[in-house]
mmCIF file with all atom_site columns, C-alpha atoms in Angstrom:
data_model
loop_
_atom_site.group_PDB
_atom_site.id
_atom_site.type_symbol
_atom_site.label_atom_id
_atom_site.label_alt_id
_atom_site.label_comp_id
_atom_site.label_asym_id
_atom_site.label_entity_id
_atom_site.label_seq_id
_atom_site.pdbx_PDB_ins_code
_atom_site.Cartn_x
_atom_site.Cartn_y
_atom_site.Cartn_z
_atom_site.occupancy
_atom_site.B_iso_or_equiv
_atom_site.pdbx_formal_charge
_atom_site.auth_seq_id
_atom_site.auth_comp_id
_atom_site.auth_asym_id
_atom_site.auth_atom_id
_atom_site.pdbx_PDB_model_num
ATOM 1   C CA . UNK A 1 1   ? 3.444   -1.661  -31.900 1.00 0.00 ? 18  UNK A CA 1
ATOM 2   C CA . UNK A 1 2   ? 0.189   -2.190  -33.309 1.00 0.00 ? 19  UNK A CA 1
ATOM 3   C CA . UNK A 1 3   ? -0.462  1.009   -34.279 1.00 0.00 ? 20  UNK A CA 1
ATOM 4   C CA . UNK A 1 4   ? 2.726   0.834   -36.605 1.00 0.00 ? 21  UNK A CA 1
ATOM 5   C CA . UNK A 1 5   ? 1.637   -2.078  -38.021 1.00 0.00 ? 22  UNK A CA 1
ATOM 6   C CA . UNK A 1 6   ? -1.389  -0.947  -38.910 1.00 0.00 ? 23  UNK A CA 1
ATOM 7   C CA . UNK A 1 7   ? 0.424   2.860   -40.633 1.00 0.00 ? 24  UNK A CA 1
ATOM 8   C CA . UNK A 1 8   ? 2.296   0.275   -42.409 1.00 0.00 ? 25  UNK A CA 1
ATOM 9   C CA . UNK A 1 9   ? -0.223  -1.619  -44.014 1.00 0.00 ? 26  UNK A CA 1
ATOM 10  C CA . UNK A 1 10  ? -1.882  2.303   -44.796 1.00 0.00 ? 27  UNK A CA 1
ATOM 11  C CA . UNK A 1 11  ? 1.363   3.057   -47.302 1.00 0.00 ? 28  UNK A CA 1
ATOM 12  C CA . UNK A 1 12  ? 3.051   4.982   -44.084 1.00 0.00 ? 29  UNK A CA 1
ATOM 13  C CA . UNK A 1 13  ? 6.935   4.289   -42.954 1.00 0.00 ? 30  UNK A CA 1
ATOM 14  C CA . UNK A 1 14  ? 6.518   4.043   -39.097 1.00 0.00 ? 31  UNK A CA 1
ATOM 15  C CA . UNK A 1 15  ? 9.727   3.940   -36.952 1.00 0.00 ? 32  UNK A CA 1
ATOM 16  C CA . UNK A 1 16  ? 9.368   2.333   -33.408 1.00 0.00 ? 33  UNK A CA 1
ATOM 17  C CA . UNK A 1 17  ? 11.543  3.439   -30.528 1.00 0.00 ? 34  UNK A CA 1
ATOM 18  C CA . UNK A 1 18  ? 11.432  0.852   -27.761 1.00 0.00 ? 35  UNK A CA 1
ATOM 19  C CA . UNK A 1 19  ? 13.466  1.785   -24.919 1.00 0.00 ? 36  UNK A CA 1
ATOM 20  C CA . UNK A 1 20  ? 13.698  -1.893  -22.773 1.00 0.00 ? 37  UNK A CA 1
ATOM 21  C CA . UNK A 1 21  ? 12.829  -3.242  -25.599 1.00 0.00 ? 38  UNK A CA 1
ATOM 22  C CA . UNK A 1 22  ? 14.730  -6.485  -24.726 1.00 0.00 ? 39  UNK A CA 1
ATOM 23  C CA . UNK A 1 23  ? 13.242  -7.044  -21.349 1.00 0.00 ? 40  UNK A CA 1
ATOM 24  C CA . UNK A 1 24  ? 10.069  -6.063  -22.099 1.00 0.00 ? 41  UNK A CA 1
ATOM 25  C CA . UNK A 1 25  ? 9.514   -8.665  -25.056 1.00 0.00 ? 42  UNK A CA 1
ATOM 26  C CA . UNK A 1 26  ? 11.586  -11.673 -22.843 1.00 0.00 ? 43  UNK A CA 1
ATOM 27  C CA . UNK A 1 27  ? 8.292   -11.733 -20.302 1.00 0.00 ? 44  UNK A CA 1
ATOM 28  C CA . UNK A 1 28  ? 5.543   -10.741 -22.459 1.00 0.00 ? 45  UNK A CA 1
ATOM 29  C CA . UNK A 1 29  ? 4.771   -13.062 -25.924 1.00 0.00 ? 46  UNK A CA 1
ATOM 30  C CA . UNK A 1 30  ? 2.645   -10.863 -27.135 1.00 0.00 ? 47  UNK A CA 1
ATOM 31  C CA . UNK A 1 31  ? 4.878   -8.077  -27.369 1.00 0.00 ? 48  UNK A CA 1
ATOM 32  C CA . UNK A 1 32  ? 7.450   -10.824 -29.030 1.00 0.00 ? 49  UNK A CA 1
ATOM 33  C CA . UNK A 1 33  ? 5.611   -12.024 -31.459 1.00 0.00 ? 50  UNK A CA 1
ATOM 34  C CA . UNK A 1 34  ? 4.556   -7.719  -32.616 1.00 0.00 ? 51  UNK A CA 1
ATOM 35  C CA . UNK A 1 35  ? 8.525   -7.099  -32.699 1.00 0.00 ? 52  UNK A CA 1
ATOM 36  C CA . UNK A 1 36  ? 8.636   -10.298 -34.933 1.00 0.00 ? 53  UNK A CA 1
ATOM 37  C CA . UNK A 1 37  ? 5.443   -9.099  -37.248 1.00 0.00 ? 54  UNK A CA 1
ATOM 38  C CA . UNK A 1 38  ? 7.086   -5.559  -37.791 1.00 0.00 ? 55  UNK A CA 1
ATOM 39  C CA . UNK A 1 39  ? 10.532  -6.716  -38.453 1.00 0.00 ? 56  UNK A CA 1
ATOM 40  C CA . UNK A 1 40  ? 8.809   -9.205  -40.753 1.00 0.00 ? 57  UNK A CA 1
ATOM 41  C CA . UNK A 1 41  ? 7.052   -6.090  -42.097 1.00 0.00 ? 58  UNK A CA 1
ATOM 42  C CA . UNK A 1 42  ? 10.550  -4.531  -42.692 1.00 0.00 ? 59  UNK A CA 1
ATOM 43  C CA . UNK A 1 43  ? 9.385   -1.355  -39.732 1.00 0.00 ? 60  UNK A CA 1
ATOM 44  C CA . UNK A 1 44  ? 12.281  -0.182  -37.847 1.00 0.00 ? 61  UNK A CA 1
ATOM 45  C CA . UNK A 1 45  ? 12.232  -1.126  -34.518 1.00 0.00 ? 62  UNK A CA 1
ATOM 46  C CA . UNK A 1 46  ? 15.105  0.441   -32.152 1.00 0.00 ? 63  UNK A CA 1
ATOM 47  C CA . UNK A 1 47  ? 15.377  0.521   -28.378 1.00 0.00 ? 64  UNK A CA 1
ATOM 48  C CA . UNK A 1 48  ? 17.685  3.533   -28.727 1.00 0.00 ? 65  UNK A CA 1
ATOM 49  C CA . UNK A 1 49  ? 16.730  7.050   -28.630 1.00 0.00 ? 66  UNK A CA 1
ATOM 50  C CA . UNK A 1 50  ? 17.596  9.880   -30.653 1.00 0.00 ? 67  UNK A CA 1
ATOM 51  C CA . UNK A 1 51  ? 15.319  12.475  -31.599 1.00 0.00 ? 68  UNK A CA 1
ATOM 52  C CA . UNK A 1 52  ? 14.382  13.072  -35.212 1.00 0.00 ? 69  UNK A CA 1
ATOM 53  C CA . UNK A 1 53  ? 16.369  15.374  -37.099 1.00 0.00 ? 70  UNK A CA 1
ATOM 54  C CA . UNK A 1 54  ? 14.455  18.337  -39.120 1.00 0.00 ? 71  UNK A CA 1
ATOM 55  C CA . UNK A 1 55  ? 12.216  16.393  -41.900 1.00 0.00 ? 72  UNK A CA 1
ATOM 56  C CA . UNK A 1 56  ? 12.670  13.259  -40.993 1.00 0.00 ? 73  UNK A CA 1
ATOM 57  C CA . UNK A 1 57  ? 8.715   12.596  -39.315 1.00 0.00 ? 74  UNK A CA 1
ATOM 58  C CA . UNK A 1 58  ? 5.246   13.898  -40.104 1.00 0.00 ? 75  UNK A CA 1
ATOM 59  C CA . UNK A 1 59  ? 4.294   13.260  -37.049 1.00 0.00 ? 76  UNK A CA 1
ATOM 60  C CA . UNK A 1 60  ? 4.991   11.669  -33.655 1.00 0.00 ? 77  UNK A CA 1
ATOM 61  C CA . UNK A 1 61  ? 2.697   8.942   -31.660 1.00 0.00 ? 78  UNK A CA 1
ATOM 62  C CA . UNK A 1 62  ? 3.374   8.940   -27.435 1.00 0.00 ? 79  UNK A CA 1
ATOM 63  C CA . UNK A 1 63  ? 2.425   5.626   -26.369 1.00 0.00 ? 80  UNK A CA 1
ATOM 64  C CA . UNK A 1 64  ? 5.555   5.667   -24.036 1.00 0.00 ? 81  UNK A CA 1
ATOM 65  C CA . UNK A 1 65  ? 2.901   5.935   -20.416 1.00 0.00 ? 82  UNK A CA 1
ATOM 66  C CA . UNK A 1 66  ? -0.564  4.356   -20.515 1.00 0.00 ? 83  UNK A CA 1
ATOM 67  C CA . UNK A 1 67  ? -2.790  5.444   -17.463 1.00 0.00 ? 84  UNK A CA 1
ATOM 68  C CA . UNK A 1 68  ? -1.223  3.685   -14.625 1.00 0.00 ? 85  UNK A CA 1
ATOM 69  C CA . UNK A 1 69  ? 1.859   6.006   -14.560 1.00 0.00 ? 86  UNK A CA 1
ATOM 70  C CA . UNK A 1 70  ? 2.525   7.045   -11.261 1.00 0.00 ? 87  UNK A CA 1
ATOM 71  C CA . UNK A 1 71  ? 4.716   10.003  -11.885 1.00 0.00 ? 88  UNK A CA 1
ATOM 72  C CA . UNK A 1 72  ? 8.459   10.721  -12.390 1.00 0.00 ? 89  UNK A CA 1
ATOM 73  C CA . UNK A 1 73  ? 10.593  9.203   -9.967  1.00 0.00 ? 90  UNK A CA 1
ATOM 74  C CA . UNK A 1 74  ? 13.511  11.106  -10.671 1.00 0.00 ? 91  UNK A CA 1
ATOM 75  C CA . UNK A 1 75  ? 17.282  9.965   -10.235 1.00 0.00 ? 92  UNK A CA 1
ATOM 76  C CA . UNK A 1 76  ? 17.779  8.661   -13.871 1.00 0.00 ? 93  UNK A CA 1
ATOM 77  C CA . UNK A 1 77  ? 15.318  5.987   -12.926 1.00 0.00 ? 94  UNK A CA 1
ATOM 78  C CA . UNK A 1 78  ? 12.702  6.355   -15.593 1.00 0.00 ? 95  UNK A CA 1
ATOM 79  C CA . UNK A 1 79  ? 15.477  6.752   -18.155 1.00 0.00 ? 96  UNK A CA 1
ATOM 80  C CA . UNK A 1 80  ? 15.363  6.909   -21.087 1.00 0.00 ? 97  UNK A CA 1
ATOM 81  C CA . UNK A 1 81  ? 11.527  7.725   -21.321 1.00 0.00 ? 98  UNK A CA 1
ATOM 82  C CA . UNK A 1 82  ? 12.714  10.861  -19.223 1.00 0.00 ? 99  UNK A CA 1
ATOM 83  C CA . UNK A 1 83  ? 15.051  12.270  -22.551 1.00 0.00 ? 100 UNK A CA 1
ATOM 84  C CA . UNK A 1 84  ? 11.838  11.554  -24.558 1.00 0.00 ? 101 UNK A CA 1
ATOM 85  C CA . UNK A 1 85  ? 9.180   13.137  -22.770 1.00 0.00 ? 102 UNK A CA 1
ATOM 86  C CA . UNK A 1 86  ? 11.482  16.145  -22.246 1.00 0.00 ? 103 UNK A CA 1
ATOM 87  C CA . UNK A 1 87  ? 12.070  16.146  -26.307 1.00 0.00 ? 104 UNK A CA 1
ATOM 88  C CA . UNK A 1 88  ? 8.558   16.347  -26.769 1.00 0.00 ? 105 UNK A CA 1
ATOM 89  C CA . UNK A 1 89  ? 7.708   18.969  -23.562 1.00 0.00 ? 106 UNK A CA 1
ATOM 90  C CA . UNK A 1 90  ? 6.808   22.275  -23.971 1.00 0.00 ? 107 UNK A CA 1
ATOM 91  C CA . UNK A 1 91  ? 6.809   24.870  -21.163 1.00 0.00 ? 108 UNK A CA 1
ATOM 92  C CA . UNK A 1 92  ? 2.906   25.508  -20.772 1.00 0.00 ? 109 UNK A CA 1
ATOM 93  C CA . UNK A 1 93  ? 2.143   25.420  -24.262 1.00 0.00 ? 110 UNK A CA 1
ATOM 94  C CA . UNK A 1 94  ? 4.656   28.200  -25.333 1.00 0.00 ? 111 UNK A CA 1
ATOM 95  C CA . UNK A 1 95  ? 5.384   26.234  -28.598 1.00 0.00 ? 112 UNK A CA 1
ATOM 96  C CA . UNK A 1 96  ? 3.231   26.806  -31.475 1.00 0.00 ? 113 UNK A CA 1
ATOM 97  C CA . UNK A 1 97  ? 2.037   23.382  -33.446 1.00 0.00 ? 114 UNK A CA 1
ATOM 98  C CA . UNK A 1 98  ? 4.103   24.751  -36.496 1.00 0.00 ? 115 UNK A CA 1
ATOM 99  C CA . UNK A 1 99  ? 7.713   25.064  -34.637 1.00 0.00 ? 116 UNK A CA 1
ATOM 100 C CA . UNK A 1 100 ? 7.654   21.528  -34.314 1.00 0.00 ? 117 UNK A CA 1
ATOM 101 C CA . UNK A 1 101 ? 6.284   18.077  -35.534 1.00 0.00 ? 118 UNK A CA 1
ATOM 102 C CA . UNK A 1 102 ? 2.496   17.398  -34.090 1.00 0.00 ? 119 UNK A CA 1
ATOM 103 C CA . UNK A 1 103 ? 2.106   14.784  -31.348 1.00 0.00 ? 120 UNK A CA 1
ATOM 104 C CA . UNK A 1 104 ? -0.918  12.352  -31.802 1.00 0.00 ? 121 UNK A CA 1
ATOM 105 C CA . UNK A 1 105 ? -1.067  11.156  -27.775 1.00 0.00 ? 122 UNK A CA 1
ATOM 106 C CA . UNK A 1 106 ? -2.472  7.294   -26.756 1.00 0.00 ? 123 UNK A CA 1
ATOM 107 C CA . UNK A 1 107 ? -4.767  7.549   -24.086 1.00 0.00 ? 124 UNK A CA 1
ATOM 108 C CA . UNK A 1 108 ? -3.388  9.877   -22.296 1.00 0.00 ? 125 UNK A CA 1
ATOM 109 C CA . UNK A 1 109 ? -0.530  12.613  -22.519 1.00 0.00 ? 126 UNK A CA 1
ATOM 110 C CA . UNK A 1 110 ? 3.208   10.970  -21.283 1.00 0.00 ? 127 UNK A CA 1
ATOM 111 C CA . UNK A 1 111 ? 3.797   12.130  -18.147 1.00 0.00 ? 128 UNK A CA 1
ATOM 112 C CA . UNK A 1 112 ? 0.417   13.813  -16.940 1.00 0.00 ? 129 UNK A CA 1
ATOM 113 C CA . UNK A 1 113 ? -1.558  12.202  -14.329 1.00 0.00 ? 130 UNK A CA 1
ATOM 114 C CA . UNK A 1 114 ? -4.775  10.582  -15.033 1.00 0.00 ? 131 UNK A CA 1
ATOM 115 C CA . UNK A 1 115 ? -7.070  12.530  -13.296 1.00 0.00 ? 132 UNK A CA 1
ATOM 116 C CA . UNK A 1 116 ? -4.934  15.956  -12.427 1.00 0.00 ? 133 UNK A CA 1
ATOM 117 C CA . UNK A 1 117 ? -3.859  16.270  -16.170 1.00 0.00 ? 134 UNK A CA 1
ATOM 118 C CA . UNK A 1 118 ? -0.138  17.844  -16.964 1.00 0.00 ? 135 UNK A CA 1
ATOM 119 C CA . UNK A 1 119 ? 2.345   18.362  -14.359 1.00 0.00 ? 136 UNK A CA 1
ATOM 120 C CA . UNK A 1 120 ? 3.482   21.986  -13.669 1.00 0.00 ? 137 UNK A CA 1
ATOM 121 C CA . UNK A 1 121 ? 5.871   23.613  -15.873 1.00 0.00 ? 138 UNK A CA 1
ATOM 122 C CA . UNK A 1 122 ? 7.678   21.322  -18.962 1.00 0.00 ? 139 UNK A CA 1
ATOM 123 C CA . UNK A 1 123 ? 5.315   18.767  -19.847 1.00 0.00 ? 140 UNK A CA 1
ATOM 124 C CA . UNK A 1 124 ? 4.001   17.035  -22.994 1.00 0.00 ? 141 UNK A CA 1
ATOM 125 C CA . UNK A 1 125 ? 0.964   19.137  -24.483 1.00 0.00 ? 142 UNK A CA 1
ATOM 126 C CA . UNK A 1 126 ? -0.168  17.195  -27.915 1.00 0.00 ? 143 UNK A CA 1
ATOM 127 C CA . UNK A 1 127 ? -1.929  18.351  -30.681 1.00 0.00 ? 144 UNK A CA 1
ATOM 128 C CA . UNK A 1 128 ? -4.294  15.625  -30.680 1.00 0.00 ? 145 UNK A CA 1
ATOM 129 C CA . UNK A 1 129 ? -5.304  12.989  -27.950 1.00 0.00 ? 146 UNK A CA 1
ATOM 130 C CA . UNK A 1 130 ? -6.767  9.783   -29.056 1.00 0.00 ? 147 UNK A CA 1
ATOM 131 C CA . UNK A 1 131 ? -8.808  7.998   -26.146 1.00 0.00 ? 148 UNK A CA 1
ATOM 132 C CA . UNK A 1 132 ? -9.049  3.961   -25.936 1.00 0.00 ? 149 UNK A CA 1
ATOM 133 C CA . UNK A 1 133 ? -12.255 3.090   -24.547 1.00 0.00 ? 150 UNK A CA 1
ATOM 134 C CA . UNK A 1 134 ? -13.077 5.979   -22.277 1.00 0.00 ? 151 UNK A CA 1
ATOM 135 C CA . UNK A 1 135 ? -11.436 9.624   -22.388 1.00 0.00 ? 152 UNK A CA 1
ATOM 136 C CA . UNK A 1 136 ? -9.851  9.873   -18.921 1.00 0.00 ? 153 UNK A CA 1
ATOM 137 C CA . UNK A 1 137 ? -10.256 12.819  -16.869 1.00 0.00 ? 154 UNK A CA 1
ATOM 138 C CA . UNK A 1 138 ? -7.095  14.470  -17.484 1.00 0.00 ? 155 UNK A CA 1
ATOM 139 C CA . UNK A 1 139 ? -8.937  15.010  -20.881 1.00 0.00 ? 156 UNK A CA 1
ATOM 140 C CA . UNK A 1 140 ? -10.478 18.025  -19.519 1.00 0.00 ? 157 UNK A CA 1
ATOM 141 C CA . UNK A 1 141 ? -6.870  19.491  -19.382 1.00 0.00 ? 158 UNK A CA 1
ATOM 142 C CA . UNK A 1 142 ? -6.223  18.673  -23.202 1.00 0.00 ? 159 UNK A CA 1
ATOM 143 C CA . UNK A 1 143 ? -6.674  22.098  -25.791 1.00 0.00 ? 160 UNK A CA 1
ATOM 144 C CA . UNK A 1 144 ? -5.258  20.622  -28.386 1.00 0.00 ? 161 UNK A CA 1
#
């Protein structure tokens, strides 16, 4: 959220997808009062997903997982973060950077643990990893 508000005010058109966004923003103010600020802003904010058609963004930001995911717990439970992080998966970093828009990852990749790094098989592999304080040790696991 902040990060959008901040492309904003740099000339950019962010979009937000956030899924739960409802329940999320009903216990925490501060997330409230960042919905209110973009939609003051005029910054789409949506918590449905539906995955970018050809042209339509430069570039994608995964903030959906911070550093205390646990892992995928399967069953439709972590829906519909589970849709996006598949979207944005590659199968061991098969896909070139130029057969699909670049992912700018928060922190850490969605979906990898924090210190084991990406998951086996289809996970997230971004082109660029941007780390808040510290880089976490899944970093090491990062050739972007």
């Amino acid at each position: 959220l902040v990060a959008a508000r901040h492309l904003h005010h740099f000339g950019y058109k962010p979009k937000v997808v956030y899924p739960n966004m409802e329940r999320v923003v009903a216990k925490n103010d501060l997330y409230r009062r960042l919905t209110v600020q973009l939609g003051q802003l005029g910054v789409p904010v949506t918590d449905t997903w539906q995955a970018p058609a050809d042209h339509e963004a430069d570039v994608i930001i995964d903030a959906v997982f911070g550093f205390s995911f646990k892992g995928w717990r399967g069953g439709g439970k972590d829906a519909p973060f589970d849709e996006i992080i598949d979207f944005l998966s590659t199968e061991a970093q098969t896909q070139t950077a130029a057969a699909r828009v670049p992912v700018v990852s928060v922190d850490i990749p969605s979906g990898w643990d924090v210190e084991k790094g990406p998951p086996d098989g289809k996970a997230l592999y971004p082109e660029m990893l941007i780390s808040l304080t510290a880089p976490k040790l899944c970093a090491l696991s990062f050739s972007g």
